[in-house]
Coordinates of C-alpha atoms in Angstrom, one line a residue:
Chain A
X250 CA 88.1 120.7 93.3
X251 CA 89.4 117.5 91.5
X252 CA 92.4 118.2 89.4
X253 CA 91.0 118.8 86.0
X254 CA 93.5 116.4 84.6
X255 CA 92.1 113.2 86.6
X256 CA 90.0 111.1 84.5
X257 CA 86.4 110.7 85.6
X258 CA 85.7 107.2 87.5
X259 CA 81.9 107.8 87.4
X260 CA 79.6 110.4 85.9
X261 CA 76.0 110.3 86.6
X262 CA 73.5 112.7 84.9
X263 CA 70.0 113.6 85.7
X264 CA 69.4 110.2 87.1
X265 CA 65.8 109.4 88.2
X266 CA 64.1 106.4 90.0
X267 CA 60.5 106.3 90.3
X268 CA 59.1 103.0 92.2
X269 CA 55.5 101.9 91.4
X270 CA 53.5 100.8 94.5
X271 CA 50.6 98.6 93.8
X272 CA 48.0 98.9 96.5
X273 CA 46.4 95.5 97.1
X274 CA 42.8 95.4 96.3
X275 CA 40.5 94.7 99.4
X276 CA 42.4 96.7 102.1
X277 CA 40.6 99.8 102.4
X278 CA 37.8 98.7 100.2
X279 CA 39.0 100.6 97.2
X280 CA 40.1 99.3 93.7
X281 CA 43.8 98.8 93.3
X282 CA 45.4 102.0 92.4
X283 CA 49.1 102.4 91.3
X284 CA 50.9 104.8 93.3
X285 CA 54.3 106.0 92.3
X286 CA 57.2 107.1 94.6
X287 CA 60.1 109.3 93.3
X288 CA 63.3 108.0 95.2
X289 CA 66.0 109.6 93.2
X290 CA 64.9 112.9 91.4
X291 CA 67.5 114.3 88.8
X292 CA 70.6 113.7 90.7
X293 CA 73.9 114.4 88.8
X294 CA 77.4 114.1 90.1
X295 CA 80.8 112.9 89.2
X296 CA 83.8 111.2 90.9
X297 CA 87.4 111.6 89.4
X298 CA 89.7 108.6 89.8
X299 CA 91.3 108.4 93.5
X300 CA 88.7 110.8 94.8
X301 CA 86.0 110.1 97.4
X302 CA 82.3 111.5 97.3
X303 CA 80.0 111.0 100.2
X304 CA 76.3 110.9 99.6
X305 CA 74.6 111.9 103.0
X306 CA 70.8 111.8 103.9
X307 CA 68.5 110.2 106.2
X308 CA 66.2 107.2 105.6
X309 CA 64.0 107.9 102.6
X310 CA 66.6 110.2 101.0
X311 CA 67.2 108.0 98.3
X312 CA 70.9 107.6 98.9
X313 CA 70.8 103.8 98.8
X314 CA 68.8 103.5 95.8
X315 CA 71.4 105.9 94.2
X316 CA 74.1 103.5 95.2
X317 CA 72.0 100.5 93.8
X318 CA 71.8 102.2 90.4
X319 CA 75.4 102.9 90.4
X320 CA 76.4 99.2 91.1
X321 CA 73.6 97.9 88.8
X322 CA 71.1 96.3 91.1
X323 CA 68.6 98.9 90.0
X324 CA 67.7 100.1 86.6
X325 CA 67.4 103.9 86.3
X326 CA 63.9 105.3 85.2
X327 CA 65.6 107.9 83.4
X328 CA 69.4 109.6 83.1
X329 CA 72.8 108.3 82.4
X330 CA 75.7 106.7 84.1
X331 CA 79.2 106.4 82.7
X332 CA 81.9 104.3 84.4
X333 CA 85.3 105.0 83.3
X334 CA 84.1 107.2 80.3
X335 CA 81.8 104.4 79.0
X336 CA 77.9 104.9 78.9
X337 CA 76.1 102.3 80.7
X338 CA 73.2 100.6 78.7
X339 CA 70.4 98.6 80.3
X340 CA 69.1 96.5 77.6
X341 CA 70.6 93.2 76.4
X342 CA 73.3 93.0 79.2
X343 CA 74.8 89.6 78.8
X344 CA 76.9 87.8 81.4
X345 CA 80.2 88.7 80.1
X346 CA 79.1 92.6 80.1
X347 CA 77.8 92.1 83.9
X348 CA 81.4 90.6 84.8
X349 CA 83.1 93.4 83.1
X350 CA 81.0 96.0 84.8
X351 CA 81.5 94.1 88.2
X352 CA 85.3 94.7 87.7
X353 CA 84.6 98.5 87.4
X354 CA 82.1 98.9 90.4
X355 CA 81.8 96.9 93.6
X356 CA 79.9 97.5 96.6
X357 CA 80.2 96.9 100.4
X358 CA 76.9 96.5 102.2
X359 CA 75.9 97.6 105.8
X360 CA 75.4 94.3 107.4
X361 CA 78.4 91.9 107.2
X362 CA 76.1 89.3 108.7
X363 CA 73.9 88.9 105.6
X364 CA 76.3 89.9 102.9
X365 CA 78.4 86.8 103.4
X366 CA 77.6 83.1 102.2
X367 CA 77.4 81.4 105.4
X368 CA 78.6 78.1 103.8
X369 CA 81.5 79.6 102.2
X370 CA 84.8 80.0 103.9
X371 CA 86.4 83.3 103.6
X372 CA 89.2 81.8 101.3
X373 CA 86.8 80.4 99.0
X374 CA 84.6 83.5 98.8
X375 CA 87.8 85.4 97.6
X376 CA 88.6 82.5 95.5
X377 CA 85.4 82.4 93.7
X378 CA 85.9 86.2 92.7
X379 CA 89.5 85.6 91.3
X380 CA 88.2 82.5 89.2
X381 CA 85.2 84.5 88.0
X382 CA 87.1 87.6 87.0
X383 CA 90.8 86.8 86.1
X384 CA 92.4 84.0 84.3
X385 CA 94.8 83.0 87.2
X386 CA 96.1 79.5 88.1
X387 CA 95.8 78.2 91.6
X388 CA 99.1 79.2 92.7
X389 CA 98.8 82.8 91.7
X390 CA 95.3 82.7 93.2
X391 CA 96.4 81.6 96.6
X392 CA 99.1 84.4 96.5
X393 CA 96.5 86.8 95.6
X394 CA 94.1 85.8 98.4
X395 CA 97.0 86.2 101.0
X396 CA 97.7 89.6 99.8
X397 CA 94.1 90.8 100.0
X398 CA 93.6 89.4 103.4
X399 CA 96.7 91.3 104.4
X400 CA 95.5 94.2 102.9
X401 CA 92.5 94.5 105.0
X402 CA 94.2 93.3 108.3
X403 CA 93.4 89.7 108.3
X404 CA 95.7 86.8 107.8
X405 CA 95.8 83.2 106.4
X406 CA 94.2 81.6 109.4
X407 CA 91.1 83.6 108.6
X408 CA 91.2 82.1 105.1
X409 CA 90.0 78.7 106.5
X410 CA 87.1 80.3 108.7
X411 CA 83.5 80.4 108.0
X412 CA 81.7 83.7 108.5
X413 CA 80.1 82.6 111.7
X414 CA 83.5 82.5 113.4
X415 CA 84.3 86.1 112.6
X416 CA 83.3 89.2 114.6
X417 CA 81.3 91.8 112.6
X418 CA 84.4 94.0 112.1
X419 CA 86.4 90.9 110.6
X420 CA 83.3 90.3 108.4
X421 CA 83.3 93.6 107.1
X422 CA 87.0 93.3 106.4
X423 CA 86.1 90.0 104.4
X424 CA 83.5 92.1 102.4
X425 CA 85.9 94.8 101.6
X426 CA 88.8 92.3 100.5
X427 CA 86.1 90.6 98.3
X428 CA 85.3 93.8 96.9
X429 CA 88.8 94.7 96.1
X430 CA 89.4 91.3 94.7
X431 CA 88.5 92.5 91.3
X432 CA 90.3 95.5 91.5
X433 CA 87.4 97.9 90.7
X434 CA 87.7 101.6 89.8
X435 CA 84.9 102.5 92.1
X436 CA 84.2 101.1 95.6
X437 CA 80.7 101.8 96.9
X438 CA 80.3 101.8 100.7
X439 CA 76.7 101.8 101.5
X440 CA 76.5 102.4 105.3
X441 CA 79.6 100.1 105.4
X442 CA 80.6 101.2 109.0
X443 CA 77.2 102.0 110.4
X444 CA 76.5 98.6 112.2
X445 CA 80.3 98.4 113.7
X446 CA 81.0 99.3 117.2
X447 CA 82.9 102.5 117.6
X448 CA 86.3 101.0 118.4
X449 CA 85.9 98.7 115.3
X450 CA 84.5 101.5 113.0
X451 CA 87.8 103.3 113.5
X452 CA 89.9 100.5 112.6
X453 CA 87.7 100.1 109.3
X454 CA 87.9 103.7 108.5
X455 CA 91.5 103.8 109.0
X456 CA 91.6 100.7 106.7
X457 CA 89.7 102.5 104.0
X458 CA 91.9 105.5 103.9
X459 CA 95.0 103.3 103.6
X460 CA 93.6 101.5 100.6
X461 CA 92.7 104.8 99.0
X462 CA 96.5 105.8 99.4
X463 CA 97.8 102.3 98.2
X464 CA 95.5 102.0 95.0
X465 CA 93.8 104.4 92.8
X466 CA 90.1 103.3 93.8
X467 CA 87.5 106.1 94.0
X468 CA 84.9 105.9 97.0
X469 CA 81.2 106.3 96.7
X470 CA 80.4 106.6 100.3
X471 CA 76.7 106.5 101.3
X472 CA 76.1 107.3 105.1
X473 CA 74.0 109.0 107.4
X474 CA 76.8 109.9 109.7
X475 CA 78.5 113.3 108.9
X476 CA 81.3 112.6 111.5
X477 CA 82.2 109.4 109.5
X478 CA 81.8 111.4 106.1
X479 CA 84.2 114.2 107.5
X480 CA 86.9 111.4 107.9
X481 CA 86.6 109.8 104.6
X482 CA 85.3 112.1 101.9
X483 CA 86.7 114.8 99.7
X484 CA 83.4 116.0 98.4
X485 CA 79.8 115.8 99.8
X486 CA 76.3 115.6 98.2
X487 CA 73.5 116.2 100.7
X488 CA 70.2 114.3 99.7
X489 CA 66.6 114.8 101.1
X490 CA 63.6 113.2 99.6
X491 CA 65.4 112.2 96.5
X492 CA 66.9 115.6 95.6
X493 CA 70.2 117.2 96.3
X494 CA 70.0 120.0 98.6
X495 CA 73.6 120.8 98.8
X496 CA 76.8 119.8 97.3
X497 CA 80.5 120.9 97.7
X498 CA 84.0 120.2 99.5
X499 CA 83.3 118.3 102.6
X500 CA 85.2 120.7 104.7
X501 CA 83.2 123.8 103.2
X502 CA 79.9 122.1 103.6
X503 CA 80.4 120.9 107.1
X504 CA 82.1 124.1 108.3
X505 CA 79.7 126.4 106.8
X506 CA 76.7 124.7 105.5
X507 CA 74.3 126.8 103.5
X508 CA 71.0 124.8 103.1
X509 CA 68.8 124.6 106.2
X510 CA 68.7 120.8 106.2
X511 CA 72.3 120.2 106.1
X512 CA 72.3 122.6 109.2
X513 CA 69.7 120.9 110.9
X514 CA 71.6 117.4 110.4
X515 CA 74.6 119.2 111.6
X516 CA 72.8 120.5 114.8
X517 CA 71.4 117.0 115.7
X518 CA 74.8 115.3 116.4
X519 CA 75.7 115.0 119.8
X520 CA 78.9 116.5 120.7
X521 CA 80.5 118.2 123.9
X522 CA 78.2 120.8 125.3
X523 CA 75.3 119.7 122.9
X524 CA 71.8 119.3 124.2
X525 CA 68.6 117.9 122.2
X526 CA 66.3 120.4 121.2
X527 CA 62.8 119.7 119.9
X528 CA 62.1 121.0 116.6
X529 CA 58.4 122.4 116.3
X530 CA 58.4 121.6 112.6
X531 CA 59.6 118.1 112.9
X532 CA 56.2 116.3 113.4
X533 CA 55.4 117.2 109.8
X534 CA 58.6 115.5 108.7
X535 CA 58.3 112.3 110.7
X536 CA 54.7 111.6 110.2
Chain B
X958 CA 68.2 109.4 148.3
X959 CA 69.3 105.9 147.0
X960 CA 66.5 104.8 144.6
X961 CA 68.2 101.7 143.0
X962 CA 71.4 99.7 144.1
X963 CA 72.9 97.4 142.0
X964 CA 75.4 95.5 144.1
X965 CA 78.2 93.1 142.7
X966 CA 75.7 92.0 139.9
X967 CA 76.5 88.9 137.9
X968 CA 74.7 87.1 135.4
X969 CA 75.1 83.6 133.6
X970 CA 73.0 82.4 130.8
X971 CA 72.6 79.0 129.6
X972 CA 74.0 78.6 126.0
X973 CA 73.8 75.3 124.3
X974 CA 73.3 73.5 127.8
X975 CA 76.4 75.5 129.2
X976 CA 76.5 78.2 131.7
X977 CA 78.0 81.5 130.0
X978 CA 79.1 84.5 131.8
X979 CA 77.4 87.5 130.7
X980 CA 78.1 89.8 133.6
X981 CA 81.0 89.6 136.1
X982 CA 80.7 92.5 138.2
X983 CA 78.4 95.5 138.1
X984 CA 78.1 97.9 141.1
X985 CA 75.9 100.9 140.6
X986 CA 73.6 103.3 142.5
X987 CA 71.0 105.7 141.2
X988 CA 69.4 108.3 143.4
X989 CA 66.0 109.4 143.1
X990 CA 65.6 112.0 140.1
X991 CA 69.1 111.0 138.6
X992 CA 70.1 109.9 135.3
X993 CA 72.8 107.6 134.8
X994 CA 74.2 106.8 131.3
X995 CA 75.4 103.1 131.0
X996 CA 77.9 102.8 128.0
X997 CA 79.5 100.0 126.3
X998 CA 80.0 98.3 123.0
X999 CA 77.8 95.3 121.6
X1000 CA 78.1 92.3 124.1
X1001 CA 79.6 94.4 127.2
X1002 CA 76.3 93.4 129.3
X1003 CA 74.8 96.9 129.4
X1004 CA 71.4 95.7 128.1
X1005 CA 71.5 92.7 130.5
X1006 CA 72.4 95.0 133.5
X1007 CA 69.2 96.9 132.6
X1008 CA 66.9 93.8 132.3
X1009 CA 68.2 92.4 135.5
X1010 CA 66.7 95.5 137.3
X1011 CA 63.2 94.8 136.0
X1012 CA 63.8 91.2 136.0
X1013 CA 63.3 90.7 132.3
X1014 CA 65.9 87.7 131.7
X1015 CA 66.1 84.8 129.5
X1016 CA 64.9 81.5 130.7
X1017 CA 67.6 79.7 132.8
X1018 CA 69.5 83.1 133.7
X1019 CA 71.3 82.8 136.9
X1020 CA 71.7 86.0 138.8
X1021 CA 74.3 86.8 141.5
X1022 CA 74.6 89.8 143.7
X1023 CA 72.0 92.2 144.5
X1024 CA 69.6 94.5 143.0
X1025 CA 67.6 96.6 145.5
X1026 CA 64.7 99.1 144.4
X1027 CA 63.8 101.4 147.2
X1028 CA 65.4 99.1 150.0
X1029 CA 63.4 96.0 148.3
X1030 CA 65.4 93.0 147.1
X1031 CA 64.2 92.6 143.1
X1032 CA 65.5 89.2 142.8
X1033 CA 63.5 88.2 146.0
X1034 CA 60.3 89.3 144.9
X1035 CA 57.6 86.8 144.4
X1036 CA 55.2 86.9 141.4
X1037 CA 52.9 89.2 142.8
X1038 CA 55.4 91.7 144.2
X1039 CA 57.2 91.6 140.7
X1040 CA 53.9 92.5 139.0
X1041 CA 53.3 95.4 141.2
X1042 CA 56.9 96.7 140.8
X1043 CA 56.7 96.4 136.9
X1044 CA 53.4 98.1 136.8
X1045 CA 54.1 101.0 139.2
X1046 CA 57.7 101.6 139.8
X1047 CA 59.6 101.1 136.9
X1048 CA 59.0 101.4 133.3
X1049 CA 61.2 100.2 130.2
X1050 CA 61.8 101.8 126.8
X1051 CA 63.2 99.4 124.3
X1052 CA 65.2 100.1 121.1
X1053 CA 62.9 98.7 118.6
X1054 CA 59.3 100.0 119.4
X1055 CA 57.8 98.3 116.3
X1056 CA 58.7 95.0 117.6
X1057 CA 57.6 95.8 121.4
X1058 CA 54.0 97.3 120.6
X1059 CA 51.5 94.9 119.6
X1060 CA 50.8 95.1 115.8
X1061 CA 47.2 94.0 115.9
X1062 CA 45.9 96.4 118.5
X1063 CA 45.3 100.3 118.2
X1064 CA 47.9 102.8 119.7
X1065 CA 45.1 103.7 122.3
X1066 CA 44.5 100.2 123.4
X1067 CA 48.4 100.2 123.7
X1068 CA 48.6 103.1 125.9
X1069 CA 45.9 102.6 128.2
X1070 CA 46.3 98.8 128.8
X1071 CA 48.6 99.2 131.9
X1072 CA 46.4 101.8 133.5
X1073 CA 43.1 99.9 132.9
X1074 CA 44.8 96.6 134.0
X1075 CA 45.7 98.3 137.4
X1076 CA 41.9 99.5 138.0
X1077 CA 41.6 102.9 136.3
X1078 CA 38.4 103.6 134.3
X1079 CA 38.9 103.7 130.6
X1080 CA 37.7 107.2 130.2
X1081 CA 40.3 108.6 132.5
X1082 CA 43.1 106.3 131.2
X1083 CA 42.3 107.9 127.5
X1084 CA 42.5 111.3 129.0
X1085 CA 45.8 110.7 130.6
X1086 CA 47.6 109.2 127.7
X1087 CA 46.4 111.9 125.4
X1088 CA 47.9 114.7 127.3
X1089 CA 51.1 112.5 127.5
X1090 CA 50.9 112.3 123.7
X1091 CA 50.6 115.9 123.3
X1092 CA 53.6 116.7 125.8
X1093 CA 55.9 114.3 123.8
X1094 CA 55.0 116.3 120.7
X1095 CA 52.4 114.1 118.9
X1096 CA 49.5 116.1 117.4
X1097 CA 46.0 115.1 116.3
X1098 CA 45.8 112.8 119.2
X1099 CA 42.4 111.3 118.8
X1100 CA 43.2 110.2 115.3
X1101 CA 46.5 108.7 116.6
X1102 CA 44.9 106.7 119.2
X1103 CA 42.9 105.1 116.6
X1104 CA 45.7 104.0 114.3
X1105 CA 47.6 100.9 114.2
X1106 CA 51.5 100.6 114.7
X1107 CA 52.3 100.2 111.0
X1108 CA 50.6 103.6 110.4
X1109 CA 53.1 105.5 112.2
X1110 CA 56.9 106.2 111.6
X1111 CA 59.7 104.8 113.9
X1112 CA 60.3 108.3 115.5
X1113 CA 56.5 108.5 116.3
X1114 CA 56.4 105.0 117.8
X1115 CA 59.4 105.5 120.0
X1116 CA 57.5 108.7 121.3
X1117 CA 54.2 106.5 121.8
X1118 CA 56.6 104.1 123.7
X1119 CA 57.8 107.0 126.0
X1120 CA 54.1 108.3 126.6
X1121 CA 53.6 104.4 127.6
X1122 CA 56.2 104.4 130.0
X1123 CA 55.3 107.6 131.5
X1124 CA 51.8 106.8 131.8
X1125 CA 52.3 104.4 134.8
X1126 CA 54.0 107.3 136.7
X1127 CA 57.1 105.2 137.5
X1128 CA 60.1 106.3 139.7
X1129 CA 62.5 104.7 137.3
X1130 CA 62.9 104.7 133.6
X1131 CA 65.1 102.0 132.0
X1132 CA 65.6 103.2 128.5
X1133 CA 67.7 100.6 126.2
X1134 CA 69.2 102.3 123.2
X1135 CA 66.0 104.3 122.6
X1136 CA 67.1 106.4 119.8
X1137 CA 69.7 104.1 118.1
X1138 CA 67.4 103.0 115.2
X1139 CA 66.2 106.6 114.4
X1140 CA 67.6 109.1 112.1
X1141 CA 69.9 111.7 113.7
X1142 CA 67.5 114.6 113.4
X1143 CA 64.4 112.2 114.9
X1144 CA 66.9 111.2 117.7
X1145 CA 67.5 114.7 118.8
X1146 CA 63.7 115.2 118.7
X1147 CA 62.8 112.1 120.6
X1148 CA 65.6 112.6 123.2
X1149 CA 64.6 116.4 123.8
X1150 CA 61.0 115.0 124.7
X1151 CA 62.3 112.2 126.7
X1152 CA 64.8 114.6 128.7
X1153 CA 62.3 117.3 129.2
X1154 CA 59.6 115.0 130.7
X1155 CA 62.2 113.0 132.7
X1156 CA 63.4 116.2 134.3
X1157 CA 60.1 117.7 134.7
X1158 CA 58.6 114.7 136.6
X1159 CA 61.9 114.0 138.5
X1160 CA 62.4 110.5 137.4
X1161 CA 65.5 108.7 137.7
X1162 CA 66.7 106.9 134.5
X1163 CA 69.1 104.4 133.6
X1164 CA 69.9 105.1 129.9
X1165 CA 71.7 102.4 128.2
X1166 CA 73.7 103.4 125.0
X1167 CA 76.7 102.8 123.0
X1168 CA 76.9 106.6 122.1
X1169 CA 79.1 108.3 124.8
X1170 CA 78.3 111.7 123.6
X1171 CA 74.6 111.2 123.6
X1172 CA 74.6 109.7 127.3
X1173 CA 77.0 112.7 128.4
X1174 CA 74.3 115.2 126.8
X1175 CA 71.3 114.0 129.0
X1176 CA 72.7 112.2 132.0
X1177 CA 74.3 113.3 135.3
X1178 CA 76.7 110.4 135.5
X1179 CA 78.3 108.0 133.0
X1180 CA 79.1 104.5 133.9
X1181 CA 81.3 102.4 131.2
X1182 CA 81.1 98.9 131.0
X1183 CA 83.4 96.6 129.1
X1184 CA 83.2 92.7 128.9
X1185 CA 80.6 92.4 131.6
X1186 CA 82.7 94.6 134.2
X1187 CA 82.1 98.3 135.2
X1188 CA 85.2 99.8 134.4
X1189 CA 84.7 103.6 135.2
X1190 CA 81.9 105.9 136.6
X1191 CA 82.2 109.7 136.4
X1192 CA 80.2 112.8 136.4
X1193 CA 78.9 113.6 132.8
X1194 CA 80.4 117.0 133.0
X1195 CA 83.8 115.8 133.5
X1196 CA 83.7 113.0 130.7
X1197 CA 85.4 115.1 128.1
X1198 CA 88.1 116.6 130.1
X1199 CA 89.0 113.8 132.7
X1200 CA 88.5 110.3 132.2
X1201 CA 90.5 107.8 134.2
X1202 CA 90.3 104.3 132.4
X1203 CA 92.2 103.9 129.2
X1204 CA 89.1 102.1 127.7
X1205 CA 87.0 105.3 128.3
X1206 CA 89.7 107.6 126.7
X1207 CA 90.0 105.1 123.9
X1208 CA 86.3 105.1 123.2
X1209 CA 86.3 109.1 123.1
X1210 CA 89.4 109.0 120.9
X1211 CA 88.1 106.3 118.3
X1212 CA 85.0 108.2 117.3
X1213 CA 85.4 110.5 114.3
X1214 CA 84.3 114.1 114.8
X1215 CA 81.9 116.1 112.6
X1216 CA 83.9 119.2 113.2
X1217 CA 87.4 118.3 112.2
X1218 CA 89.1 115.6 110.4
X1219 CA 91.5 113.5 112.1
X1220 CA 94.9 112.5 110.4
X1221 CA 94.1 109.1 111.4
X1222 CA 91.5 107.8 113.9
X1223 CA 93.0 106.5 117.3
X1224 CA 91.4 103.1 116.9
X1225 CA 91.6 100.7 120.0
X1226 CA 93.4 97.7 118.6
X1227 CA 91.7 94.4 118.5
X1228 CA 87.9 93.8 119.1
X1229 CA 85.5 94.1 122.0
X1230 CA 85.6 91.0 124.1
X1231 CA 82.5 89.2 125.6
X1232 CA 82.6 88.7 129.4
X1233 CA 83.0 84.9 129.0
X1234 CA 86.3 85.3 127.0
X1235 CA 88.1 87.2 129.3
X1236 CA 91.0 86.1 131.7
X1237 CA 91.2 86.6 135.6
X1238 CA 93.3 89.8 135.2
X1239 CA 91.9 93.2 133.9
X1240 CA 89.0 92.8 131.5
X1241 CA 90.7 95.4 129.2
X1242 CA 94.3 93.9 129.4
X1243 CA 94.3 92.5 125.6
X1244 CA 93.6 95.9 124.0
X1245 CA 95.3 98.4 126.4
X1246 CA 98.3 100.5 125.5
X1247 CA 99.3 101.1 129.3
X1248 CA 99.6 97.2 130.3
X1249 CA 101.8 96.3 133.3
X1250 CA 102.2 92.7 134.6
X1251 CA 99.9 93.3 137.7
X1252 CA 97.0 93.9 135.0
X1253 CA 97.4 90.3 133.7
X1254 CA 97.1 88.5 137.0
X1255 CA 94.8 90.6 139.2
X1256 CA 91.4 92.0 138.3
X1257 CA 91.3 95.6 139.5
X1258 CA 88.5 96.6 142.0
X1259 CA 86.4 99.8 141.6
X1260 CA 88.3 102.4 143.6
X1261 CA 87.2 106.1 144.5
X1262 CA 89.5 108.8 142.8
X1263 CA 88.0 112.4 143.2
X1264 CA 84.3 112.0 142.0
X1265 CA 85.0 109.1 139.9
X1266 CA 85.0 105.4 140.6
X1267 CA 87.5 103.5 138.4
X1268 CA 88.8 99.9 138.0
X1269 CA 92.4 100.4 136.8
X1270 CA 95.5 99.5 138.7
X1271 CA 97.3 102.6 137.1
X1272 CA 94.5 105.1 137.4
X1273 CA 96.6 107.6 139.8
X1274 CA 99.5 107.5 137.7
X1275 CA 97.9 107.9 134.4
X1276 CA 95.5 110.7 135.7
X1277 CA 96.1 113.7 133.4
X1278 CA 98.0 111.5 130.8
X1279 CA 94.8 109.8 129.4
X1280 CA 93.5 112.9 127.6
X1281 CA 92.2 112.1 124.0
X1282 CA 95.0 113.9 122.5
X1283 CA 97.7 111.7 124.1
X1284 CA 95.7 108.4 123.1
X1285 CA 95.6 109.6 119.4
X1286 CA 99.3 110.8 119.5
X1287 CA 100.7 107.4 120.6
X1288 CA 98.5 105.7 118.0
X1289 CA 99.9 107.8 115.1
X1290 CA 103.4 107.1 116.5
X1291 CA 102.9 103.4 116.2
X1292 CA 101.2 103.6 112.8

């Protein structure tokens, strides 16, 4: 358990997200009928300052919708989100308030090929964040950019580069540096290492644990990969079809999973001596 | 008996009017009924190797070396022979089923096309593919045959593609990351069906993947490719205990484990290089912790050591030291 004295970085209570899908008229002959999907169904959790929580699940589990609500890209249908003890409101949010929220929660997306502006050098990308969020003169910004690049294992040569000149791993480092630029309380990693080659993935995972030791940042780690989650999280939340099916300390959940779905996820990971087995029920799941 | 023989394969592709090296040197044999996992990171040339086997290469590709299927040269085939080869001897399963199955035709039309094309009666073809769909775990087959690809999930479509590959009764399956885009439980499901069908029919398979663990679970042998060069080939059963190339050891050590947390992952320094970026020496020289001068000047040839083939100058000397623990221990000491 996190020390009770540690203040909560994020607290989420009974969060719900319902998407309305409108069926286009004509196809199928019927009249347009609204169909709703409950992507996130009454999910609650909290992350103490400096701790790391992993949200685990397969596609359609609602884990990415949860992340998008936490960072403010999606408005919850119901429920509360508090960051640093302050309740989020969803009406009449001005640009000043948006910027303040951005300084609290930042996100690193899965695909570093589409999450960076191709017409902006790495240095300008970081400079823009600093100008937007802080009152710093040029010299201090330059200094800070150098420090940020060093923190993620890049150097000043990379500041002049455009994303197209960088490898996938380097781009993801830039995305992490950009997120760290405004010194957030919470860093959300939405499958941030999933598209990286295994040798690069290890580097970025090591980098993320270094950053946690150096700063007091909290992680909300969204992932489908239980091996990655074991490496980076203290606690774990297993989601399926929008609901939490199991939660607890990472080591406890992965060593001794209580829920059958968590057990199935673990059993499906290739490892020495493993052999793939068809699950007679799974056709119902995938259809 | 040798079914497929890839001998000193090289490949150049035209990029912006210039020839760019994609594969330097790949030599690999597959026996009848044998499964070989071709493992590597992105850009290593593993997909292009499998595409060279079926001659499905981009325009302007220049192939060197030889690919022989059952004693016949694939690069030398004329259009007619190539068509027969692709429709009877070898079948390919792609990573992204959704973009390799015609979206405007039904699943039934997609599955029976190859059989009808080669002269079988439509009704017979439907019987054949219906049975195949059942064997890969798809229920309610008549309904599925009338559906369109967008009505099926990714895991379901990938099983349709496997059924299509089996339908032509090939002798060799080429599977290019067939489960990479799928959820882990769906991957286990699809791999279980693929593995059972392949073994039951005595099919040979070249399994292209970035996942060494997955390859080791379903293949007889593992071939590791780095920057367009085959660097190690070994029995799948020994891959966890005895690897001979530092890159293979690094791949094993850098992957986190779901069963225990490492104090620090043994990351291989640097980034994966493409074939056209490497110097004349060993392809792994820039990232290898065991480099000596010879590695910088001379490209190591593949040598037979025990049951493995390895392209490393120091293989004998390092044998036994390359255990995963040792690799991570060194990395920790350095950090």
